[in-house]
Each structure stands twice: as structure tokens, then as C-alpha cells.
Amino acid sequence: PNHNFHVLNVFTRTGHATLPHTVRTMDQCRISWGIVETVDRETATVRRNSLVEKGTAIVLGDPETQTVQTSWEGESFVPDVKVGDAVAIHWSWACSVLSPEELGWLKQSTEAALRLRNASTPV
């Protein structure tokens, strides 16, 4: 389960204005994924696709390297994370190591939420 439909679609239907920070905020709030490239004590670098504006559409941009938090004061959601793992990311935190099936479902549901957002006219 994730809340990407809500993040990408609900704000435009509740009277909220689209402001320059909105896409960045949506990108951080949505449950995204990244492939781990390096792991340090409390962080990891991942390759992930951020949301970007393309005309009036919001799409996944090209992969970029990003640093994510993996633990805080010795506590970690991903204690066994390793290079090559796919991780779920929320607000720059690696939240869970994803199986190939989970990664596929997350990609599929994100693409569906983006298609709906881009095809719909906000009220």
C-alpha cells in the first residue's frame, strides 16, 4: 500500500493552488523507490527518478543520485540494506527494502496515479 494517488491527485481537487514548490513537495511525500549505490553508517546514495513538470503534466524525470537517511541514533528501517537493493523512500528516508514484486507494484501504482493526474482536469 502507498498513498501516491492521494499525493498526486487530491490536492488539485480540494481547491489548493499549484505553487512552484508543489511538485517538489509531492515528490518528497510520495512513496518512491531508488536503487542503492552506496551505504554509509546512517545514509545511502540511491538512483531514483524525481517528479518533474513537462508542460502541464507531471512525469518521472531521468534517474539522479540522491542521499537518503537509513538510520537515526542507531535505529534503522533498513538494517540489512546493501548495494543493489531497491528501497522505498519517503521524505528522503529509506523505509523498506523492496522485493522485485513490491518494486513492480510500486512502479505500476505510481504510473497509474500519474496517468490519472495528467488526464484529469482539476475542479
PDB file of N, CA and C in Angstrom, residues 58-121:
ATOM      1  N   ILE A  58       2.904  16.110 -15.001  1.00  0.00           N
ATOM      2  CA  ILE A  58       3.943  15.733 -14.047  1.00  0.00           C
ATOM      3  C   ILE A  58       4.370  14.324 -14.427  1.00  0.00           C
ATOM      4  N   VAL A  59       5.672  14.132 -14.603  1.00  0.00           N
ATOM      5  CA  VAL A  59       6.213  12.850 -15.055  1.00  0.00           C
ATOM      6  C   VAL A  59       7.426  12.492 -14.213  1.00  0.00           C
ATOM      7  N   LEU A  60       7.876  11.270 -14.353  1.00  0.00           N
ATOM      8  CA  LEU A  60       9.127  10.860 -13.721  1.00  0.00           C
ATOM      9  C   LEU A  60      10.278  11.341 -14.589  1.00  0.00           C
ATOM     10  N   GLY A  61      11.223  12.048 -13.981  1.00  0.00           N
ATOM     11  CA  GLY A  61      12.385  12.545 -14.705  1.00  0.00           C
ATOM     12  C   GLY A  61      13.444  11.472 -14.857  1.00  0.00           C
ATOM     13  N   ASP A  62      14.574  11.874 -15.380  1.00  0.00           N
ATOM     14  CA  ASP A  62      15.706  10.964 -15.540  1.00  0.00           C
ATOM     15  C   ASP A  62      16.258  10.569 -14.173  1.00  0.00           C
ATOM     16  N   PRO A  63      16.871   9.393 -14.060  1.00  0.00           N
ATOM     17  CA  PRO A  63      17.437   8.977 -12.778  1.00  0.00           C
ATOM     18  C   PRO A  63      18.515   9.957 -12.300  1.00  0.00           C
ATOM     19  N   GLU A  64      18.519  10.210 -10.998  1.00  0.00           N
ATOM     20  CA  GLU A  64      19.500  11.081 -10.356  1.00  0.00           C
ATOM     21  C   GLU A  64      20.000  10.403  -9.093  1.00  0.00           C
ATOM     22  N   THR A  65      21.175  10.793  -8.662  1.00  0.00           N
ATOM     23  CA  THR A  65      21.696  10.293  -7.395  1.00  0.00           C
ATOM     24  C   THR A  65      21.181  11.174  -6.266  1.00  0.00           C
ATOM     25  N   GLN A  66      20.732  10.537  -5.197  1.00  0.00           N
ATOM     26  CA  GLN A  66      20.207  11.241  -4.033  1.00  0.00           C
ATOM     27  C   GLN A  66      20.691  10.530  -2.777  1.00  0.00           C
ATOM     28  N   THR A  67      20.945  11.299  -1.741  1.00  0.00           N
ATOM     29  CA  THR A  67      21.289  10.720  -0.444  1.00  0.00           C
ATOM     30  C   THR A  67      20.017  10.561   0.370  1.00  0.00           C
ATOM     31  N   VAL A  68      19.841   9.390   0.958  1.00  0.00           N
ATOM     32  CA  VAL A  68      18.691   9.125   1.822  1.00  0.00           C
ATOM     33  C   VAL A  68      19.185   8.686   3.191  1.00  0.00           C
ATOM     34  N   GLN A  69      18.377   8.969   4.186  1.00  0.00           N
ATOM     35  CA  GLN A  69      18.676   8.564   5.562  1.00  0.00           C
ATOM     36  C   GLN A  69      18.295   7.098   5.719  1.00  0.00           C
ATOM     37  N   THR A  70      19.159   6.302   6.342  1.00  0.00           N
ATOM     38  CA  THR A  70      18.838   4.893   6.577  1.00  0.00           C
ATOM     39  C   THR A  70      18.663   4.584   8.053  1.00  0.00           C
ATOM     40  N   SER A  71      19.239   5.428   8.914  1.00  0.00           N
ATOM     41  CA  SER A  71      19.081   5.201  10.355  1.00  0.00           C
ATOM     42  C   SER A  71      19.273   6.522  11.093  1.00  0.00           C
ATOM     43  N   TRP A  72      18.838   6.502  12.340  1.00  0.00           N
ATOM     44  CA  TRP A  72      18.955   7.670  13.200  1.00  0.00           C
ATOM     45  C   TRP A  72      19.245   7.175  14.607  1.00  0.00           C
ATOM     46  N   GLU A  73      20.372   7.611  15.154  1.00  0.00           N
ATOM     47  CA  GLU A  73      20.776   7.208  16.501  1.00  0.00           C
ATOM     48  C   GLU A  73      20.723   5.694  16.670  1.00  0.00           C
ATOM     49  N   GLY A  74      21.192   4.986  15.647  1.00  0.00           N
ATOM     50  CA  GLY A  74      21.298   3.536  15.720  1.00  0.00           C
ATOM     51  C   GLY A  74      20.054   2.755  15.345  1.00  0.00           C
ATOM     52  N   GLU A  75      18.944   3.417  15.117  1.00  0.00           N
ATOM     53  CA  GLU A  75      17.702   2.746  14.728  1.00  0.00           C
ATOM     54  C   GLU A  75      17.527   2.851  13.222  1.00  0.00           C
ATOM     55  N   SER A  76      17.148   1.741  12.578  1.00  0.00           N
ATOM     56  CA  SER A  76      17.029   1.737  11.129  1.00  0.00           C
ATOM     57  C   SER A  76      15.804   0.969  10.672  1.00  0.00           C
ATOM     58  N   PHE A  77      15.150   1.494   9.615  1.00  0.00           N
ATOM     59  CA  PHE A  77      14.084   0.749   8.957  1.00  0.00           C
ATOM     60  C   PHE A  77      14.678  -0.310   8.028  1.00  0.00           C
ATOM     61  N   VAL A  78      15.917  -0.110   7.626  1.00  0.00           N
ATOM     62  CA  VAL A  78      16.560  -0.989   6.643  1.00  0.00           C
ATOM     63  C   VAL A  78      17.929  -1.447   7.157  1.00  0.00           C
ATOM     64  N   PRO A  79      17.960  -2.201   8.246  1.00  0.00           N
ATOM     65  CA  PRO A  79      19.243  -2.544   8.860  1.00  0.00           C
ATOM     66  C   PRO A  79      20.162  -3.386   7.981  1.00  0.00           C
ATOM     67  N   ASP A  80      19.613  -4.150   7.057  1.00  0.00           N
ATOM     68  CA  ASP A  80      20.436  -5.026   6.224  1.00  0.00           C
ATOM     69  C   ASP A  80      20.548  -4.536   4.787  1.00  0.00           C
ATOM     70  N   VAL A  81      20.310  -3.239   4.561  1.00  0.00           N
ATOM     71  CA  VAL A  81      20.348  -2.710   3.201  1.00  0.00           C
ATOM     72  C   VAL A  81      21.743  -2.855   2.616  1.00  0.00           C
ATOM     73  N   LYS A  82      21.799  -3.173   1.323  1.00  0.00           N
ATOM     74  CA  LYS A  82      23.096  -3.336   0.668  1.00  0.00           C
ATOM     75  C   LYS A  82      23.041  -2.769  -0.745  1.00  0.00           C
ATOM     76  N   VAL A  83      24.202  -2.556  -1.317  1.00  0.00           N
ATOM     77  CA  VAL A  83      24.304  -2.041  -2.686  1.00  0.00           C
ATOM     78  C   VAL A  83      23.514  -2.962  -3.617  1.00  0.00           C
ATOM     79  N   GLY A  84      22.719  -2.340  -4.489  1.00  0.00           N
ATOM     80  CA  GLY A  84      21.899  -3.079  -5.440  1.00  0.00           C
ATOM     81  C   GLY A  84      20.464  -3.280  -5.001  1.00  0.00           C
ATOM     82  N   ASP A  85      20.178  -3.091  -3.704  1.00  0.00           N
ATOM     83  CA  ASP A  85      18.807  -3.234  -3.221  1.00  0.00           C
ATOM     84  C   ASP A  85      17.935  -2.106  -3.754  1.00  0.00           C
ATOM     85  N   ALA A  86      16.670  -2.409  -3.955  1.00  0.00           N
ATOM     86  CA  ALA A  86      15.662  -1.381  -4.221  1.00  0.00           C
ATOM     87  C   ALA A  86      15.038  -1.036  -2.878  1.00  0.00           C
ATOM     88  N   VAL A  87      14.920   0.267  -2.598  1.00  0.00           N
ATOM     89  CA  VAL A  87      14.319   0.706  -1.342  1.00  0.00           C
ATOM     90  C   VAL A  87      13.159   1.649  -1.601  1.00  0.00           C
ATOM     91  N   ALA A  88      12.150   1.580  -0.734  1.00  0.00           N
ATOM     92  CA  ALA A  88      11.059   2.551  -0.744  1.00  0.00           C
ATOM     93  C   ALA A  88      11.566   3.793  -0.026  1.00  0.00           C
ATOM     94  N   ILE A  89      11.191   4.977  -0.541  1.00  0.00           N
ATOM     95  CA  ILE A  89      11.679   6.242   0.006  1.00  0.00           C
ATOM     96  C   ILE A  89      10.496   7.159   0.285  1.00  0.00           C
ATOM     97  N   HIS A  90      10.523   7.793   1.466  1.00  0.00           N
ATOM     98  CA  HIS A  90       9.504   8.772   1.857  1.00  0.00           C
ATOM     99  C   HIS A  90      10.210   9.891   2.597  1.00  0.00           C
ATOM    100  N   TRP A  91      10.061  11.131   2.112  1.00  0.00           N
ATOM    101  CA  TRP A  91      10.713  12.314   2.704  1.00  0.00           C
ATOM    102  C   TRP A  91      12.206  12.067   2.957  1.00  0.00           C
ATOM    103  N   SER A  92      12.900  11.522   1.958  1.00  0.00           N
ATOM    104  CA  SER A  92      14.343  11.275   1.985  1.00  0.00           C
ATOM    105  C   SER A  92      14.770  10.231   3.012  1.00  0.00           C
ATOM    106  N   TRP A  93      13.855   9.377   3.408  1.00  0.00           N
ATOM    107  CA  TRP A  93      14.165   8.250   4.286  1.00  0.00           C
ATOM    108  C   TRP A  93      13.970   6.948   3.531  1.00  0.00           C
ATOM    109  N   ALA A  94      14.935   6.054   3.611  1.00  0.00           N
ATOM    110  CA  ALA A  94      14.756   4.697   3.090  1.00  0.00           C
ATOM    111  C   ALA A  94      13.913   3.955   4.127  1.00  0.00           C
ATOM    112  N   CYS A  95      12.721   3.529   3.716  1.00  0.00           N
ATOM    113  CA  CYS A  95      11.758   2.968   4.659  1.00  0.00           C
ATOM    114  C   CYS A  95      11.716   1.447   4.671  1.00  0.00           C
ATOM    115  N   SER A  96      12.044   0.840   3.535  1.00  0.00           N
ATOM    116  CA  SER A  96      11.905  -0.604   3.425  1.00  0.00           C
ATOM    117  C   SER A  96      12.698  -1.082   2.216  1.00  0.00           C
ATOM    118  N   VAL A  97      13.289  -2.256   2.332  1.00  0.00           N
ATOM    119  CA  VAL A  97      13.888  -2.895   1.163  1.00  0.00           C
ATOM    120  C   VAL A  97      12.745  -3.576   0.418  1.00  0.00           C
ATOM    121  N   LEU A  98      12.670  -3.343  -0.893  1.00  0.00           N
ATOM    122  CA  LEU A  98      11.580  -3.866  -1.706  1.00  0.00           C
ATOM    123  C   LEU A  98      11.984  -5.142  -2.439  1.00  0.00           C
ATOM    124  N   SER A  99      11.092  -6.107  -2.442  1.00  0.00           N
ATOM    125  CA  SER A  99      11.291  -7.292  -3.274  1.00  0.00           C
ATOM    126  C   SER A  99      11.041  -6.879  -4.721  1.00  0.00           C
ATOM    127  N   PRO A 100      11.464  -7.689  -5.682  1.00  0.00           N
ATOM    128  CA  PRO A 100      11.168  -7.363  -7.084  1.00  0.00           C
ATOM    129  C   PRO A 100       9.659  -7.190  -7.329  1.00  0.00           C
ATOM    130  N   GLU A 101       8.839  -8.016  -6.704  1.00  0.00           N
ATOM    131  CA  GLU A 101       7.389  -7.903  -6.871  1.00  0.00           C
ATOM    132  C   GLU A 101       6.874  -6.588  -6.275  1.00  0.00           C
ATOM    133  N   GLU A 102       7.340  -6.231  -5.080  1.00  0.00           N
ATOM    134  CA  GLU A 102       6.915  -4.970  -4.452  1.00  0.00           C
ATOM    135  C   GLU A 102       7.347  -3.773  -5.292  1.00  0.00           C
ATOM    136  N   LEU A 103       8.560  -3.813  -5.829  1.00  0.00           N
ATOM    137  CA  LEU A 103       9.043  -2.730  -6.686  1.00  0.00           C
ATOM    138  C   LEU A 103       8.154  -2.612  -7.928  1.00  0.00           C
ATOM    139  N   GLY A 104       7.795  -3.714  -8.519  1.00  0.00           N
ATOM    140  CA  GLY A 104       6.921  -3.704  -9.681  1.00  0.00           C
ATOM    141  C   GLY A 104       5.564  -3.092  -9.369  1.00  0.00           C
ATOM    142  N   TRP A 105       4.974  -3.463  -8.226  1.00  0.00           N
ATOM    143  CA  TRP A 105       3.678  -2.904  -7.837  1.00  0.00           C
ATOM    144  C   TRP A 105       3.785  -1.402  -7.564  1.00  0.00           C
ATOM    145  N   LEU A 106       4.866  -0.968  -6.924  1.00  0.00           N
ATOM    146  CA  LEU A 106       5.034   0.452  -6.632  1.00  0.00           C
ATOM    147  C   LEU A 106       5.176   1.252  -7.928  1.00  0.00           C
ATOM    148  N   LYS A 107       5.966   0.734  -8.858  1.00  0.00           N
ATOM    149  CA  LYS A 107       6.100   1.409 -10.154  1.00  0.00           C
ATOM    150  C   LYS A 107       4.748   1.484 -10.858  1.00  0.00           C
ATOM    151  N   GLN A 108       4.029   0.368 -10.887  1.00  0.00           N
ATOM    152  CA  GLN A 108       2.741   0.304 -11.575  1.00  0.00           C
ATOM    153  C   GLN A 108       1.730   1.271 -10.948  1.00  0.00           C
ATOM    154  N   SER A 109       1.639   1.304  -9.626  1.00  0.00           N
ATOM    155  CA  SER A 109       0.655   2.186  -8.988  1.00  0.00           C
ATOM    156  C   SER A 109       1.048   3.649  -9.135  1.00  0.00           C
ATOM    157  N   THR A 110       2.348   3.946  -9.149  1.00  0.00           N
ATOM    158  CA  THR A 110       2.802   5.324  -9.370  1.00  0.00           C
ATOM    159  C   THR A 110       2.448   5.774 -10.778  1.00  0.00           C
ATOM    160  N   GLU A 111       2.715   4.926 -11.768  1.00  0.00           N
ATOM    161  CA  GLU A 111       2.390   5.261 -13.151  1.00  0.00           C
ATOM    162  C   GLU A 111       0.886   5.474 -13.320  1.00  0.00           C
ATOM    163  N   ALA A 112       0.065   4.657 -12.653  1.00  0.00           N
ATOM    164  CA  ALA A 112      -1.390   4.808 -12.740  1.00  0.00           C
ATOM    165  C   ALA A 112      -1.829   6.134 -12.117  1.00  0.00           C
ATOM    166  N   ALA A 113      -1.265   6.490 -10.967  1.00  0.00           N
ATOM    167  CA  ALA A 113      -1.620   7.757 -10.315  1.00  0.00           C
ATOM    168  C   ALA A 113      -1.183   8.944 -11.164  1.00  0.00           C
ATOM    169  N   LEU A 114      -0.024   8.845 -11.812  1.00  0.00           N
ATOM    170  CA  LEU A 114       0.429   9.924 -12.697  1.00  0.00           C
ATOM    171  C   LEU A 114      -0.469  10.040 -13.929  1.00  0.00           C
ATOM    172  N   ARG A 115      -0.857   8.908 -14.515  1.00  0.00           N
ATOM    173  CA  ARG A 115      -1.752   8.946 -15.677  1.00  0.00           C
ATOM    174  C   ARG A 115      -3.070   9.625 -15.316  1.00  0.00           C
ATOM    175  N   LEU A 116      -3.634   9.269 -14.166  1.00  0.00           N
ATOM    176  CA  LEU A 116      -4.891   9.860 -13.736  1.00  0.00           C
ATOM    177  C   LEU A 116      -4.716  11.359 -13.500  1.00  0.00           C
ATOM    178  N   ARG A 117      -3.656  11.744 -12.822  1.00  0.00           N
ATOM    179  CA  ARG A 117      -3.395  13.157 -12.542  1.00  0.00           C
ATOM    180  C   ARG A 117      -3.279  13.948 -13.840  1.00  0.00           C
ATOM    181  N   ASN A 118      -2.545  13.411 -14.797  1.00  0.00           N
ATOM    182  CA  ASN A 118      -2.301  14.125 -16.044  1.00  0.00           C
ATOM    183  C   ASN A 118      -3.505  14.126 -16.976  1.00  0.00           C
ATOM    184  N   ALA A 119      -4.415  13.179 -16.835  1.00  0.00           N
ATOM    185  CA  ALA A 119      -5.591  13.107 -17.692  1.00  0.00           C
ATOM    186  C   ALA A 119      -6.777  13.881 -17.121  1.00  0.00           C
ATOM    187  N   SER A 120      -6.724  14.187 -15.836  1.00  0.00           N
ATOM    188  CA  SER A 120      -7.868  14.815 -15.170  1.00  0.00           C
ATOM    189  C   SER A 120      -7.772  16.319 -15.177  1.00  0.00           C
ATOM    190  N   THR A 121      -8.909  16.943 -15.189  1.00  0.00           N
ATOM    191  CA  THR A 121      -8.973  18.388 -15.064  1.00  0.00           C
ATOM    192  C   THR A 121      -9.314  18.711 -13.623  1.00  0.00           C
TER     193      THR A 121
END
